[in-house]
CSV table of C-alpha atoms and ligand atoms in Angstrom, one decimal:
chain,number,residue,atom,x,y,z
P,1,UNK,CA,0.8,-3.0,-20.2
P,2,UNK,CA,0.0,-4.7,-17.6
P,3,UNK,CA,-2.5,-4.3,-14.2
P,4,UNK,CA,0.5,-5.0,-11.5
P,5,UNK,CA,4.0,-4.7,-10.7
P,6,UNK,CA,5.0,-7.7,-10.4
P,7,UNK,CA,9.1,-8.9,-8.8
P,8,UNK,CA,10.7,-12.1,-7.8
P,9,UNK,CA,12.9,-12.0,-4.9
P,10,UNK,CA,15.5,-14.9,-4.0
P,11,UNK,CA,16.7,-14.7,-0.5
P,12,UNK,CA,20.5,-15.3,0.4
P,13,UNK,CA,20.7,-19.1,0.9
P,14,UNK,CA,19.5,-20.9,4.7
P,15,UNK,CA,22.7,-22.6,7.0
P,16,UNK,CA,21.0,-26.0,6.4
P,17,UNK,CA,20.0,-25.7,2.6
P,18,UNK,CA,23.9,-24.4,2.6
P,19,UNK,CA,24.7,-27.6,4.0
P,20,UNK,CA,22.3,-30.0,2.3
P,21,UNK,CA,23.0,-28.6,-1.2
P,22,UNK,CA,26.3,-26.2,-0.9
P,23,UNK,CA,26.3,-23.5,-2.6
P,24,UNK,CA,23.6,-25.0,-5.6
P,25,UNK,CA,21.0,-22.3,-6.5
P,26,UNK,CA,17.6,-23.8,-8.3
P,27,UNK,CA,18.3,-20.4,-10.8
P,28,UNK,CA,20.9,-19.0,-13.2
P,29,UNK,CA,20.8,-14.9,-13.4
P,30,UNK,CA,20.5,-13.6,-16.9
P,31,UNK,CA,19.8,-9.7,-16.3
P,32,UNK,CA,18.1,-8.2,-13.6
P,33,UNK,CA,14.9,-8.7,-14.6
P,34,UNK,CA,14.9,-12.1,-16.2
P,35,UNK,CA,16.7,-15.7,-14.8
P,36,UNK,CA,17.0,-19.0,-16.1
P,37,UNK,CA,14.9,-21.2,-13.9
P,38,UNK,CA,16.5,-25.2,-13.7
P,39,UNK,CA,14.2,-27.7,-12.2
P,40,UNK,CA,15.9,-31.0,-13.0
P,41,UNK,CA,12.4,-32.8,-13.6
P,42,UNK,CA,11.6,-30.3,-16.1
P,43,UNK,CA,13.3,-28.4,-18.7
P,44,UNK,CA,15.3,-24.6,-18.0
P,45,UNK,CA,12.1,-22.6,-18.4
P,46,UNK,CA,13.7,-18.5,-18.0
P,47,UNK,CA,11.4,-16.5,-16.6
P,48,UNK,CA,11.0,-12.3,-16.9
P,49,UNK,CA,9.5,-9.7,-14.9
P,50,UNK,CA,9.3,-6.4,-14.2
P,51,UNK,CA,12.6,-6.8,-11.6
P,52,UNK,CA,14.5,-9.6,-10.1
P,53,UNK,CA,15.7,-9.0,-7.3
P,54,UNK,CA,18.9,-11.8,-7.2
P,55,UNK,CA,20.3,-13.1,-3.2
P,56,UNK,CA,22.3,-10.0,-2.5
P,57,UNK,CA,19.8,-6.8,-3.1
P,58,UNK,CA,19.5,-4.9,-0.4
P,59,UNK,CA,15.4,-3.9,1.5
P,60,UNK,CA,15.6,-0.2,-0.1
P,61,UNK,CA,16.2,-1.9,-3.2
P,62,UNK,CA,12.9,-3.4,-2.9
P,63,UNK,CA,10.7,-0.9,-1.3
P,64,UNK,CA,12.5,2.4,-4.2
P,65,UNK,CA,11.1,-0.5,-6.7
P,66,UNK,CA,7.9,-1.5,-4.8
P,67,UNK,CA,6.8,0.9,-2.6
P,68,UNK,CA,7.8,4.6,-3.7
P,69,UNK,CA,5.3,5.0,-6.3
P,70,UNK,CA,2.8,3.4,-4.3
P,71,UNK,CA,3.0,5.8,-1.3
P,72,UNK,CA,3.2,9.2,-2.9
P,73,UNK,CA,-0.4,8.2,-5.1
P,74,UNK,CA,-1.4,7.4,-1.8
P,75,UNK,CA,-1.3,11.0,-0.4
P,76,UNK,CA,-2.7,12.2,-4.0
P,77,UNK,CA,-5.8,10.2,-2.7
P,78,UNK,CA,-4.7,6.4,-5.0
P,79,UNK,CA,-5.4,3.4,-3.9
P,80,UNK,CA,-2.5,1.1,-3.6
P,81,UNK,CA,-1.6,-2.7,-2.7
P,82,UNK,CA,1.7,-5.1,-1.8
P,83,UNK,CA,0.9,-8.2,-1.7
P,84,UNK,CA,4.6,-10.9,-0.5
P,85,UNK,CA,3.7,-14.4,-1.5
P,86,UNK,CA,5.5,-17.7,-2.0
P,87,UNK,CA,5.4,-20.7,0.3
P,88,UNK,CA,7.0,-20.9,3.7
P,89,UNK,CA,10.0,-19.2,4.5
P,90,UNK,CA,11.4,-18.1,0.8
P,91,UNK,CA,11.3,-13.8,3.0
P,92,UNK,CA,7.8,-12.7,2.5
P,93,UNK,CA,7.5,-11.8,6.2
P,94,UNK,CA,11.4,-10.5,6.2
P,95,UNK,CA,10.2,-8.6,2.6
P,96,UNK,CA,7.3,-6.6,4.8
P,97,UNK,CA,9.0,-5.7,8.2
P,98,UNK,CA,12.6,-7.3,8.4
P,99,UNK,CA,13.4,-9.9,10.6
P,100,UNK,CA,12.2,-7.9,13.4
P,101,UNK,CA,10.5,-4.5,12.7
P,102,UNK,CA,11.3,-3.6,16.7
P,103,UNK,CA,15.0,-4.7,16.3
P,104,UNK,CA,15.7,-3.9,13.7
P,105,UNK,CA,19.1,-1.8,12.2
P,106,UNK,CA,18.1,1.1,9.5
P,107,UNK,CA,19.5,-1.4,7.0
P,108,UNK,CA,17.1,-4.3,7.4
P,109,UNK,CA,13.8,-2.2,8.2
P,110,UNK,CA,10.9,-4.0,6.2
P,111,UNK,CA,8.4,-2.6,3.8
P,112,UNK,CA,6.1,-1.8,6.1
P,113,UNK,CA,8.4,1.3,8.2
P,114,UNK,CA,9.5,2.2,5.1
P,115,UNK,CA,6.2,3.4,4.1
P,116,UNK,CA,5.3,5.7,7.3
P,117,UNK,CA,8.5,6.5,7.8
P,118,UNK,CA,7.9,8.1,3.6
P,119,UNK,CA,4.8,8.3,3.9
P,120,UNK,CA,5.1,11.0,6.6
P,121,UNK,CA,7.9,12.2,5.2
P,122,UNK,CA,6.7,13.6,2.2
P,123,UNK,CA,2.7,14.6,3.7
P,124,UNK,CA,5.5,17.0,5.9
P,125,UNK,CA,6.8,18.7,3.1
P,126,UNK,CA,3.6,19.3,1.8
P,127,UNK,CA,1.0,21.7,1.8
P,128,UNK,CA,-2.1,21.5,3.5
P,129,UNK,CA,-3.2,19.2,6.4
P,130,UNK,CA,-3.1,15.1,6.9
P,131,UNK,CA,-4.7,12.8,8.9
P,132,UNK,CA,-2.8,8.6,8.9
P,133,UNK,CA,-5.0,6.1,10.5
P,134,UNK,CA,-3.6,2.6,10.5
P,135,UNK,CA,-5.7,-0.8,10.5
P,136,UNK,CA,-3.6,-4.7,11.2
P,137,UNK,CA,-6.3,-7.6,10.6
P,138,UNK,CA,-5.4,-11.1,10.7
P,139,UNK,CA,-7.9,-13.5,7.3
P,140,UNK,CA,-7.8,-16.9,9.6
P,141,UNK,CA,-9.9,-19.6,8.1
P,142,UNK,CA,-11.8,-17.0,6.1
P,143,UNK,CA,-12.4,-15.1,9.4
P,144,UNK,CA,-11.1,-11.6,10.0
P,145,UNK,CA,-9.7,-10.6,13.1
P,146,UNK,CA,-8.7,-7.1,14.3
P,147,UNK,CA,-5.7,-7.1,15.0
P,148,UNK,CA,-5.7,-3.8,17.2
P,149,UNK,CA,-9.0,-5.7,18.8
P,150,UNK,CA,-8.5,-9.2,19.9
P,151,UNK,CA,-12.3,-8.9,20.8
P,152,UNK,CA,-13.5,-8.2,17.2
P,153,UNK,CA,-12.8,-11.7,16.2
P,154,UNK,CA,-15.2,-12.0,12.7
P,155,UNK,CA,-14.8,-8.4,10.9
P,156,UNK,CA,-17.9,-8.0,8.0
P,157,UNK,CA,-16.7,-6.7,4.5
P,158,UNK,CA,-18.9,-3.8,3.3
P,159,UNK,CA,-19.0,-1.7,-0.2
P,160,UNK,CA,-19.9,1.7,-0.4
P,161,UNK,CA,-19.8,4.2,-3.1
P,162,UNK,CA,-17.8,6.7,-1.1
P,163,UNK,CA,-15.4,4.3,0.5
P,164,UNK,CA,-15.3,1.6,-1.6
P,165,UNK,CA,-14.8,-1.8,0.5
P,166,UNK,CA,-14.0,-1.5,3.3
P,167,UNK,CA,-13.2,-4.1,6.6
P,168,UNK,CA,-16.7,-2.6,8.2
P,169,UNK,CA,-15.4,-2.1,12.2
P,170,UNK,CA,-12.3,-1.9,12.2
P,171,UNK,CA,-10.0,-0.1,14.7
P,172,UNK,CA,-9.1,2.4,13.4
P,173,UNK,CA,-5.2,4.2,15.4
P,174,UNK,CA,-4.6,7.6,14.0
P,175,UNK,CA,-0.8,8.1,13.5
P,176,UNK,CA,1.0,10.7,14.3
P,177,UNK,CA,4.2,10.2,13.5
P,178,UNK,CA,6.4,7.4,12.2
P,179,UNK,CA,7.4,6.0,16.4
P,180,UNK,CA,3.6,6.3,16.8
P,181,UNK,CA,3.0,4.1,13.5
P,182,UNK,CA,5.6,1.5,14.6
P,183,UNK,CA,4.9,1.3,18.8
P,184,UNK,CA,1.0,1.0,17.4
P,185,UNK,CA,3.2,-1.9,14.5
P,186,UNK,CA,4.4,-3.8,17.6
P,187,UNK,CA,1.5,-3.6,19.4
P,188,UNK,CA,-0.6,-5.9,16.1
P,189,UNK,CA,1.9,-8.0,15.5
P,190,UNK,CA,1.8,-8.9,19.1
P,191,UNK,CA,-1.4,-9.6,19.5
P,192,UNK,CA,-0.8,-12.0,16.3
P,193,UNK,CA,1.2,-13.9,17.8
P,194,UNK,CA,-1.8,-14.0,21.3
P,195,UNK,CA,-3.6,-15.5,18.8
P,196,UNK,CA,-2.0,-17.3,17.8
P,197,UNK,CA,-0.6,-19.4,20.6
P,198,UNK,CA,-4.7,-19.7,21.9
P,199,UNK,CA,-5.6,-20.8,18.6
P,200,UNK,CA,-3.4,-23.2,17.8
P,201,UNK,CA,-1.9,-21.4,14.3
P,202,UNK,CA,1.1,-21.3,13.2
P,203,UNK,CA,2.2,-17.2,11.3
P,204,UNK,CA,2.6,-18.9,7.9
P,205,UNK,CA,-1.4,-20.0,8.3
P,206,UNK,CA,-3.2,-16.9,8.6
P,207,UNK,CA,-2.6,-13.8,5.7
P,208,UNK,CA,-2.1,-10.2,7.5
P,209,UNK,CA,-3.2,-7.3,6.3
P,210,UNK,CA,-2.0,-3.9,7.0
P,211,UNK,CA,-3.5,-0.8,6.3
P,212,UNK,CA,-2.6,2.3,6.6
P,213,UNK,CA,-6.0,5.3,5.3
P,214,UNK,CA,-4.3,8.6,4.6
P,215,UNK,CA,-6.6,12.0,4.4
P,216,UNK,CA,-4.9,14.8,1.9
P,217,UNK,CA,-6.3,18.0,1.8
P,218,UNK,CA,-4.9,20.7,0.1
P,219,UNK,CA,-4.4,24.3,0.6
P,220,UNK,CA,-4.8,25.3,-3.0
P,221,UNK,CA,-7.8,23.7,-4.1
P,222,UNK,CA,-9.2,23.0,-0.3
P,223,UNK,CA,-10.1,19.3,-2.3
P,224,UNK,CA,-9.7,16.0,0.4
P,225,UNK,CA,-8.1,13.0,-1.1
P,226,UNK,CA,-8.4,10.0,0.2
P,227,UNK,CA,-6.0,6.8,-0.9
P,228,UNK,CA,-5.6,4.0,1.6
P,229,UNK,CA,-2.2,1.6,0.7
P,230,UNK,CA,-2.7,-2.3,1.7
P,231,UNK,CA,0.4,-4.1,2.5
P,232,UNK,CA,-0.1,-7.9,2.4
P,233,UNK,CA,1.9,-10.4,3.7
P,234,UNK,CA,-0.5,-13.8,2.8
P,235,UNK,CA,-0.1,-17.8,4.0
P,236,UNK,CA,2.6,-19.6,3.2
P,237,UNK,CA,1.4,-21.1,0.0
P,238,UNK,CA,2.9,-24.5,-0.1
P,239,UNK,CA,1.1,-27.4,-0.9
P,240,UNK,CA,-1.3,-29.5,2.3
P,241,UNK,CA,0.3,-32.7,1.3
P,242,UNK,CA,3.8,-31.1,1.7
P,243,UNK,CA,2.7,-29.3,6.2
P,244,UNK,CA,2.1,-33.1,6.2
P,245,UNK,CA,-0.9,-31.9,7.9
P,246,UNK,CA,-3.7,-34.8,9.3
P,247,UNK,CA,-7.2,-34.5,11.2
P,248,UNK,CA,-7.8,-31.0,12.1
P,249,UNK,CA,-5.1,-29.5,11.0
P,250,UNK,CA,-5.0,-30.2,7.3
P,251,UNK,CA,-8.8,-28.8,7.0
P,252,UNK,CA,-7.2,-25.5,7.9
P,253,UNK,CA,-4.6,-25.9,5.8
P,254,UNK,CA,-7.2,-27.0,2.9
P,255,UNK,CA,-9.7,-23.9,3.8
P,256,UNK,CA,-5.7,-20.9,3.5
P,257,UNK,CA,-5.6,-23.1,-0.1
P,258,UNK,CA,-8.6,-22.3,-0.9
P,259,UNK,CA,-8.5,-18.7,-0.1
P,260,UNK,CA,-5.3,-18.4,-1.9
P,261,UNK,CA,-6.7,-20.9,-4.8
P,262,UNK,CA,-9.6,-18.2,-5.2
P,263,UNK,CA,-6.4,-15.5,-4.9
P,264,UNK,CA,-5.3,-18.3,-8.4
P,265,UNK,CA,-9.0,-18.2,-10.1
P,266,UNK,CA,-9.8,-14.4,-9.7
P,267,UNK,CA,-6.5,-13.3,-11.5
P,268,UNK,CA,-7.7,-16.4,-14.1
P,269,UNK,CA,-10.3,-14.8,-14.9
P,270,UNK,CA,-9.0,-11.5,-14.8
P,271,UNK,CA,-6.4,-12.7,-17.2
P,272,UNK,CA,-7.9,-14.6,-19.8
P,273,UNK,CA,-11.0,-11.5,-20.4
P,274,UNK,CA,-13.9,-13.6,-18.4
P,275,UNK,CA,-14.1,-10.0,-17.3
P,276,UNK,CA,-17.4,-9.6,-15.9
P,277,UNK,CA,-17.5,-13.1,-14.4
P,278,UNK,CA,-14.6,-12.4,-11.8
P,279,UNK,CA,-14.9,-14.3,-8.5
P,280,UNK,CA,-14.0,-11.0,-6.1
P,281,UNK,CA,-16.7,-12.8,-4.2
P,282,UNK,CA,-15.0,-16.5,-3.7
P,283,UNK,CA,-13.5,-15.7,0.0
P,284,UNK,CA,-12.9,-12.3,2.5
P,285,UNK,CA,-8.8,-11.8,0.8
P,286,UNK,CA,-9.8,-11.3,-2.4
P,287,UNK,CA,-12.9,-9.4,-2.0
P,288,UNK,CA,-10.3,-6.9,0.0
P,289,UNK,CA,-8.3,-7.0,-3.0
P,290,UNK,CA,-10.4,-6.6,-5.7
P,291,UNK,CA,-10.1,-2.8,-5.6
P,292,UNK,CA,-6.5,-3.5,-5.7
P,293,UNK,CA,-6.8,-6.1,-8.6
P,294,UNK,CA,-9.7,-5.2,-10.5
P,295,UNK,CA,-8.1,-2.5,-11.4
P,296,UNK,CA,-9.0,1.2,-10.2
P,297,UNK,CA,-5.3,0.9,-7.9
P,298,UNK,CA,-1.9,0.2,-8.2
P,299,UNK,CA,-0.8,-2.8,-6.9
P,300,UNK,CA,2.1,-5.0,-6.8
P,301,UNK,CA,3.2,-8.9,-6.3
P,302,UNK,CA,6.7,-9.8,-4.4
P,303,UNK,CA,7.7,-13.5,-5.3
P,304,UNK,CA,9.5,-14.8,-2.9
P,305,UNK,CA,11.1,-17.2,-3.0
P,306,UNK,CA,14.0,-19.6,-1.6
P,307,UNK,CA,17.5,-19.7,-3.6
P,308,UNK,CA,17.6,-24.3,-3.0
P,309,UNK,CA,17.4,-26.5,-5.5
P,310,UNK,CA,15.7,-28.4,-2.8
P,311,UNK,CA,12.8,-26.0,-3.0
P,312,UNK,CA,12.6,-25.5,-7.0
P,313,UNK,CA,8.9,-26.7,-7.1
P,314,UNK,CA,7.0,-24.2,-5.2
P,315,UNK,CA,9.9,-22.0,-6.6
P,316,UNK,CA,7.9,-22.4,-9.5
P,317,UNK,CA,4.6,-22.3,-8.4
P,318,UNK,CA,5.2,-19.4,-7.5
P,319,UNK,CA,7.2,-17.8,-10.3
P,320,UNK,CA,4.1,-19.2,-12.6
P,321,UNK,CA,1.6,-17.4,-10.0
P,322,UNK,CA,4.0,-14.4,-11.0
P,323,UNK,CA,3.6,-14.7,-14.2
P,324,UNK,CA,-0.4,-15.0,-14.8
P,325,UNK,CA,-0.3,-12.3,-12.2
P,326,UNK,CA,1.7,-9.7,-14.9
P,327,UNK,CA,-0.8,-10.7,-17.8
P,328,UNK,CA,-4.0,-8.9,-16.0
P,329,UNK,CA,-4.9,-6.2,-18.2
P,330,UNK,CA,-5.7,-2.5,-16.8
P,331,UNK,CA,-8.2,-1.4,-18.2
P,332,UNK,CA,-7.6,2.0,-20.2
P,333,UNK,CA,-9.5,4.6,-17.5
P,334,UNK,CA,-7.6,2.5,-14.0
P,335,UNK,CA,-4.6,2.8,-14.2
P,336,UNK,CA,-3.4,5.9,-13.3
P,337,UNK,CA,-1.4,8.1,-15.3
D,401,LIG,P1,8.1,-16.6,5.9
D,401,LIG,O1,6.9,-15.2,5.9
D,401,LIG,O2,7.7,-16.2,3.8
D,401,LIG,O3,6.9,-17.6,5.2
D,401,LIG,P2,10.7,-15.9,6.0
D,401,LIG,O4,10.6,-14.1,6.2
D,401,LIG,O5,10.3,-15.7,8.2
D,401,LIG,O6,10.0,-16.7,5.4
D,401,LIG,O7,11.8,-16.0,6.3
D,401,LIG,C1,12.4,-17.4,6.0
D,401,LIG,C2,14.1,-16.8,7.4
D,401,LIG,O8,14.9,-16.2,6.0
D,401,LIG,C3,14.1,-15.7,8.2
D,401,LIG,O9,14.8,-17.0,8.9
D,401,LIG,C4,14.2,-14.0,7.4
D,401,LIG,O10,15.1,-14.2,8.4
D,401,LIG,C5,15.2,-15.0,6.6
D,401,LIG,N1,14.7,-14.5,5.1
D,401,LIG,C6,14.3,-13.9,4.5
D,401,LIG,N2,14.8,-13.6,3.3
D,401,LIG,C7,15.8,-12.8,3.7
D,401,LIG,C8,17.1,-12.1,2.7
D,401,LIG,N3,16.3,-11.4,1.7
D,401,LIG,N4,17.7,-12.0,4.1
D,401,LIG,C9,18.0,-11.9,4.8
D,401,LIG,N5,17.0,-13.7,4.6
D,401,LIG,C10,16.2,-13.3,4.8
């Protein structure tokens, strides 16, 4: 059994892709878990995952498969993480936020808002007391920036017995309902844009983390359970050369790729039996994700791909990353029942 649920999502062809390649796509669907990947430079390859979402998949399909178990676990004190991975333009942010977190019809609502809605529905219907807190941070060039308070631009990651790994000093806002959450999330997203303009940075070059901390006290046994949900919209995974970057921008791109390659190294170590030497400390990103990937929480990876043959090399690299991640094995004590 894998420790991480790994899914693939092919977004619909964009207008530009359709213009360049008509309706051609880089895969042939086999079933809801596998497809043949066609790359003209290489032989066809069959890929299998826990689930494949093709172009016509709805946001609710992705949510129901990936997030529902994570939300119910969080209420029972088990941490959960959902990560979107893929090249820029592959549909990571669309899957997380929808086309826009504020102005979005119900059908297009992304994972973040759906997680919040479901959290409150579950908590309200349960007996006992609860609190939900939201933090939002961005990792850029190995600095963790607080998106709910831009004056905190270099947060440190710490570990404690009670909290596990956490971001020290990150703003935590108590949220009471969905609209409260939406207001704060949109503030965080707006802050991200402000910071990016100040730093002349495109959002595709930073990792964005939405963190929901849930405390749920059951009236029956009076135990307080603490669960955390971390949603991670990763920076674009494309090769630096493809971005045409130079100078400072090239250095930045290399550092960003470094944290993604640190993630790749962590996954390699976890899948090749080198569990004693997993380099979680090599980047801020992997350190924050240590609990998620190291085994004491539920984790899901959504590999986002363009369906266009013109993006086949990047899509192939994303699919290979997903395949490796699927090989992470759960240690028997770590997987929640
Ligand atoms: P990324 O975050 O990976 O850089 P985006 O999520 O911004 O990519 O997606 C790129 C473009 O494709 C956006 O215009 C987005 O609205 C569109 N898009 C992505 N996924 C879908 C989808 N499943 N359905 C419709 N449009 C999508």
